[in-house]
Amino acid sequence: QVQLVESGGGLVQAGGSLRLSCAASGSIFSIKVVGWYRQAPGKEREWVATINTSSKAFYADSVKGRFTISRDNAKNTAYLQMNSLKPEDTAVYYCNFPTSGVPWGQGTQVTVSS
């Protein structure tokens, strides 16, 4: 019954910024690790960032220094602030609880033009 809803994607030029949101319903958000993932056309879904219950963040090398993951437990929401976007960041972005088995949401499309 847990539902994940991603939002905030869009079209942006290289070097621009976007902030993605992940709203979770039907879950105990504050005690769960949250991760962001992305899937580009023709590629497998890959891990982007994770934030644990103590708000410690981890990032894939490809986004380190450009993306920031955060969470607001009172709102059951996680965020991904994306700066200095590159065309290779173009993908559908998803959030989830790692290894939880929770169904993936519909994701939000991020398109970076050059």
Coordinates of N, CA and C in Angstrom, one line a residue:
Q1 N 0.8 -1.2 0.0 CA 0.0 0.0 0.0 C 0.8 1.3 0.0
V2 N 2.2 1.1 0.1 CA 3.0 2.3 0.1 C 3.1 2.8 -1.3
Q3 N 2.9 4.1 -1.4 CA 3.0 4.8 -2.7 C 4.1 5.9 -2.7
L4 N 4.8 6.0 -3.8 CA 5.8 6.9 -4.0 C 5.5 7.8 -5.2
V5 N 5.6 9.1 -5.0 CA 5.2 10.1 -6.0 C 6.4 11.0 -6.2
E6 N 7.0 11.0 -7.4 CA 8.1 11.9 -7.7 C 7.6 13.1 -8.5
S7 N 8.2 14.2 -8.3 CA 7.8 15.4 -9.0 C 9.0 16.4 -9.1
G8 N 8.8 17.4 -9.9 CA 9.9 18.5 -10.0 C 10.7 18.4 -11.2
G9 N 10.6 17.4 -12.0 CA 11.4 17.3 -13.2 C 11.0 18.3 -14.3
G10 N 11.8 18.4 -15.3 CA 11.5 19.3 -16.4 C 12.6 19.4 -17.4
L11 N 12.5 20.4 -18.3 CA 13.6 20.6 -19.3 C 14.4 21.8 -18.8
V12 N 15.7 21.6 -18.8 CA 16.6 22.6 -18.4 C 17.9 22.6 -19.3
Q13 N 18.5 23.8 -19.5 CA 19.7 23.8 -20.2 C 20.9 23.4 -19.4
A14 N 22.0 22.9 -20.0 CA 23.2 22.5 -19.3 C 23.7 23.6 -18.4
G15 N 24.0 23.2 -17.2 CA 24.5 24.2 -16.2 C 23.3 24.7 -15.3
G16 N 22.1 24.3 -15.6 CA 21.0 24.8 -14.8 C 20.7 23.9 -13.6
S17 N 19.6 24.1 -12.9 CA 19.3 23.4 -11.7 C 17.9 23.0 -11.7
L18 N 17.6 21.9 -10.9 CA 16.3 21.5 -10.7 C 16.2 20.9 -9.3
R19 N 15.1 20.9 -8.6 CA 14.9 20.2 -7.3 C 13.8 19.3 -7.5
L20 N 14.1 18.0 -7.2 CA 13.1 16.9 -7.3 C 12.5 16.6 -5.9
S21 N 11.3 16.2 -5.8 CA 10.6 15.9 -4.6 C 10.1 14.4 -4.7
C22 N 10.1 13.8 -3.5 CA 9.6 12.4 -3.4 C 8.7 12.3 -2.2
A23 N 7.4 12.2 -2.5 CA 6.5 12.1 -1.4 C 6.0 10.6 -1.2
A24 N 6.1 10.2 0.0 CA 5.8 8.8 0.4 C 4.5 8.8 1.2
S25 N 3.6 8.0 0.9 CA 2.4 7.8 1.6 C 2.3 6.3 2.1
G26 N 1.6 6.1 3.2 CA 1.4 4.8 3.7 C 2.7 4.1 4.2
S27 N 3.6 4.9 4.7 CA 4.9 4.4 5.2 C 5.3 5.1 6.5
I28 N 6.3 4.4 7.2 CA 6.9 5.1 8.4 C 8.2 5.7 7.8
F29 N 8.1 6.9 7.3 CA 9.2 7.5 6.6 C 10.4 7.7 7.4
S30 N 10.2 8.2 8.6 CA 11.4 8.6 9.4 C 12.4 7.5 9.8
I31 N 11.9 6.3 9.7 CA 12.8 5.2 10.1 C 13.3 4.4 8.9
K32 N 13.2 5.0 7.7 CA 13.6 4.3 6.5 C 14.7 5.1 5.8
V33 N 15.7 4.4 5.2 CA 16.7 5.0 4.3 C 16.0 5.3 3.0
V34 N 16.3 6.4 2.4 CA 15.7 6.8 1.1 C 16.8 7.0 0.1
G35 N 16.5 6.5 -1.1 CA 17.4 6.6 -2.2 C 16.8 7.2 -3.4
W36 N 17.6 7.9 -4.2 CA 17.2 8.4 -5.6 C 18.0 7.5 -6.6
Y37 N 17.3 7.2 -7.7 CA 17.8 6.4 -8.8 C 17.4 7.1 -10.1
R38 N 18.0 6.7 -11.2 CA 17.7 7.2 -12.5 C 17.8 6.2 -13.5
Q39 N 17.1 6.3 -14.6 CA 17.2 5.4 -15.7 C 17.1 6.2 -17.0
A40 N 18.2 6.2 -17.8 CA 18.3 6.8 -19.1 C 17.8 5.9 -20.1
P41 N 17.4 6.4 -21.3 CA 16.9 5.6 -22.4 C 17.9 4.5 -22.8
G42 N 17.5 3.3 -22.8 CA 18.3 2.2 -23.2 C 19.3 1.7 -22.2
K43 N 19.2 2.2 -21.0 CA 20.1 1.8 -19.9 C 19.4 1.3 -18.7
E44 N 20.1 0.6 -17.9 CA 19.6 0.1 -16.6 C 19.4 1.2 -15.6
R45 N 18.5 1.0 -14.7 CA 18.4 1.9 -13.6 C 19.6 1.9 -12.7
E46 N 20.1 3.1 -12.4 CA 21.3 3.2 -11.5 C 21.0 4.0 -10.3
W47 N 21.8 3.7 -9.3 CA 21.7 4.5 -8.0 C 22.4 5.8 -8.1
V48 N 21.7 6.8 -7.5 CA 22.2 8.2 -7.6 C 22.7 8.7 -6.2
A49 N 21.8 8.5 -5.2 CA 22.1 9.1 -3.9 C 21.3 8.4 -2.9
T50 N 21.7 8.4 -1.6 CA 21.0 7.8 -0.5 C 21.2 8.7 0.7
I51 N 20.1 8.8 1.5 CA 20.2 9.5 2.8 C 19.7 8.6 3.9
N52 N 20.4 8.4 4.9 CA 20.0 7.5 6.0 C 19.2 8.2 7.0
T53 N 18.8 7.5 8.1 CA 17.9 8.0 9.1 C 18.5 9.1 10.0
S54 N 19.9 9.2 9.9 CA 20.6 10.2 10.6 C 21.0 11.4 9.7
S55 N 20.4 11.4 8.5 CA 20.6 12.4 7.5 C 22.0 12.4 6.9
K56 N 22.7 11.3 7.0 CA 24.0 11.2 6.4 C 23.8 10.8 4.9
A57 N 24.4 11.5 4.0 CA 24.2 11.3 2.6 C 25.4 10.6 1.9
F58 N 25.0 9.9 0.8 CA 26.0 9.1 0.0 C 25.6 9.4 -1.4
Y59 N 26.6 9.5 -2.3 CA 26.4 9.9 -3.7 C 27.2 9.0 -4.6
A60 N 26.6 8.8 -5.8 CA 27.4 8.2 -6.9 C 28.5 9.2 -7.4
D61 N 29.6 8.6 -7.8 CA 30.7 9.5 -8.3 C 30.2 10.5 -9.4
S62 N 29.3 10.0 -10.2 CA 28.9 10.8 -11.3 C 28.2 12.1 -11.0
V63 N 27.6 12.2 -9.7 CA 26.9 13.3 -9.3 C 27.5 14.0 -8.1
K64 N 28.5 13.5 -7.5 CA 29.1 14.0 -6.3 C 29.6 15.4 -6.6
G65 N 29.2 16.3 -5.6 CA 29.6 17.7 -5.8 C 28.6 18.6 -6.5
R66 N 27.6 17.9 -7.2 CA 26.6 18.6 -7.9 C 25.2 18.4 -7.4
F67 N 24.9 17.3 -6.8 CA 23.6 16.9 -6.3 C 23.6 16.9 -4.8
T68 N 22.5 17.2 -4.2 CA 22.4 17.2 -2.7 C 21.0 16.5 -2.4
I69 N 21.1 15.4 -1.6 CA 19.9 14.7 -1.2 C 19.6 15.2 0.3
S70 N 18.3 15.4 0.5 CA 17.8 15.8 1.9 C 16.5 15.2 2.2
R71 N 16.0 15.3 3.4 CA 14.7 14.7 3.8 C 14.0 15.6 4.8
D72 N 12.7 15.6 4.8 CA 11.9 16.3 5.8 C 10.9 15.2 6.3
N73 N 11.3 14.6 7.4 CA 10.5 13.5 8.0 C 9.1 13.9 8.3
A74 N 8.9 15.2 8.8 CA 7.6 15.6 9.1 C 6.6 15.7 7.9
K75 N 7.2 15.8 6.7 CA 6.4 15.9 5.5 C 6.5 14.6 4.7
N76 N 7.2 13.6 5.3 CA 7.3 12.3 4.6 C 7.8 12.5 3.1
T77 N 8.8 13.4 3.0 CA 9.3 13.8 1.7 C 10.8 13.8 1.6
A78 N 11.4 13.4 0.5 CA 12.8 13.5 0.3 C 13.0 14.4 -0.9
Y79 N 14.2 15.0 -1.0 CA 14.5 15.9 -2.1 C 15.8 15.6 -2.8
L80 N 15.9 16.0 -4.0 CA 17.2 15.9 -4.7 C 17.4 17.2 -5.4
Q81 N 18.3 18.0 -4.8 CA 18.7 19.3 -5.5 C 19.8 19.0 -6.5
M82 N 19.6 19.4 -7.7 CA 20.5 19.1 -8.8 C 21.0 20.4 -9.4
N83 N 22.3 20.6 -9.3 CA 23.0 21.8 -9.8 C 24.0 21.4 -10.9
S84 N 24.4 22.4 -11.7 CA 25.4 22.2 -12.7 C 25.0 20.9 -13.6
L85 N 23.8 20.9 -14.0 CA 23.3 19.8 -14.8 C 24.0 19.6 -16.1
K86 N 24.1 18.4 -16.5 CA 24.8 18.0 -17.7 C 23.8 17.2 -18.6
P87 N 24.0 17.2 -19.9 CA 23.2 16.3 -20.8 C 23.1 14.9 -20.3
E88 N 24.2 14.4 -19.8 CA 24.2 13.0 -19.4 C 23.4 12.7 -18.1
D89 N 22.9 13.8 -17.5 CA 22.0 13.6 -16.4 C 20.5 13.3 -16.8
T90 N 20.3 13.4 -18.1 CA 19.0 13.2 -18.7 C 18.5 11.8 -18.4
A91 N 17.4 11.6 -17.7 CA 16.9 10.3 -17.3 C 15.5 10.5 -16.6
V92 N 14.9 9.4 -16.4 CA 13.7 9.4 -15.5 C 14.2 9.1 -14.1
Y93 N 13.9 10.0 -13.1 CA 14.4 9.9 -11.8 C 13.3 9.3 -10.8
Y94 N 13.7 8.3 -10.0 CA 12.8 7.6 -9.1 C 13.4 7.7 -7.7
C95 N 12.5 7.6 -6.7 CA 12.9 7.4 -5.3 C 12.4 6.1 -4.8
N96 N 13.0 5.6 -3.8 CA 12.6 4.3 -3.2 C 13.3 4.1 -1.9
F97 N 12.9 3.1 -1.2 CA 13.5 2.6 0.0 C 14.4 1.4 -0.4
P98 N 15.7 1.5 -0.3 CA 16.6 0.4 -0.8 C 16.2 -1.0 -0.2
T99 N 16.1 -1.9 -1.1 CA 15.9 -3.3 -0.7 C 14.6 -3.6 0.0
S100 N 13.7 -2.6 -0.1 CA 12.4 -2.7 0.6 C 11.3 -3.6 -0.1
G101 N 11.5 -3.6 -1.4 CA 10.5 -4.3 -2.3 C 9.2 -3.4 -2.5
V102 N 9.3 -2.2 -2.1 CA 8.2 -1.3 -2.4 C 8.1 -1.0 -3.9
P103 N 6.9 -1.0 -4.5 CA 6.9 -0.8 -6.0 C 7.4 0.6 -6.4
W104 N 8.0 0.6 -7.5 CA 8.5 1.9 -8.0 C 7.4 2.8 -8.4
G105 N 7.6 4.1 -8.3 CA 6.6 5.1 -8.7 C 6.8 5.3 -10.2
Q106 N 6.1 6.3 -10.7 CA 6.2 6.6 -12.1 C 7.4 7.4 -12.5
G107 N 8.1 8.0 -11.5 CA 9.3 8.7 -11.8 C 9.0 10.1 -12.3
T108 N 10.0 10.9 -12.4 CA 9.8 12.3 -13.0 C 11.0 12.5 -14.0
Q109 N 10.6 13.0 -15.2 CA 11.5 13.1 -16.3 C 12.4 14.4 -16.1
V110 N 13.7 14.2 -16.3 CA 14.7 15.3 -16.3 C 15.4 15.3 -17.6
T111 N 15.3 16.4 -18.3 CA 15.9 16.5 -19.6 C 16.8 17.7 -19.6
V112 N 18.1 17.5 -19.9 CA 19.1 18.5 -19.9 C 19.6 18.7 -21.4
S113 N 19.4 19.9 -21.9 CA 19.8 20.2 -23.3 C 21.1 20.9 -23.3
S114 N 21.8 20.8 -24.4 CA 23.1 21.5 -24.6 C 23.0 22.5 -25.7

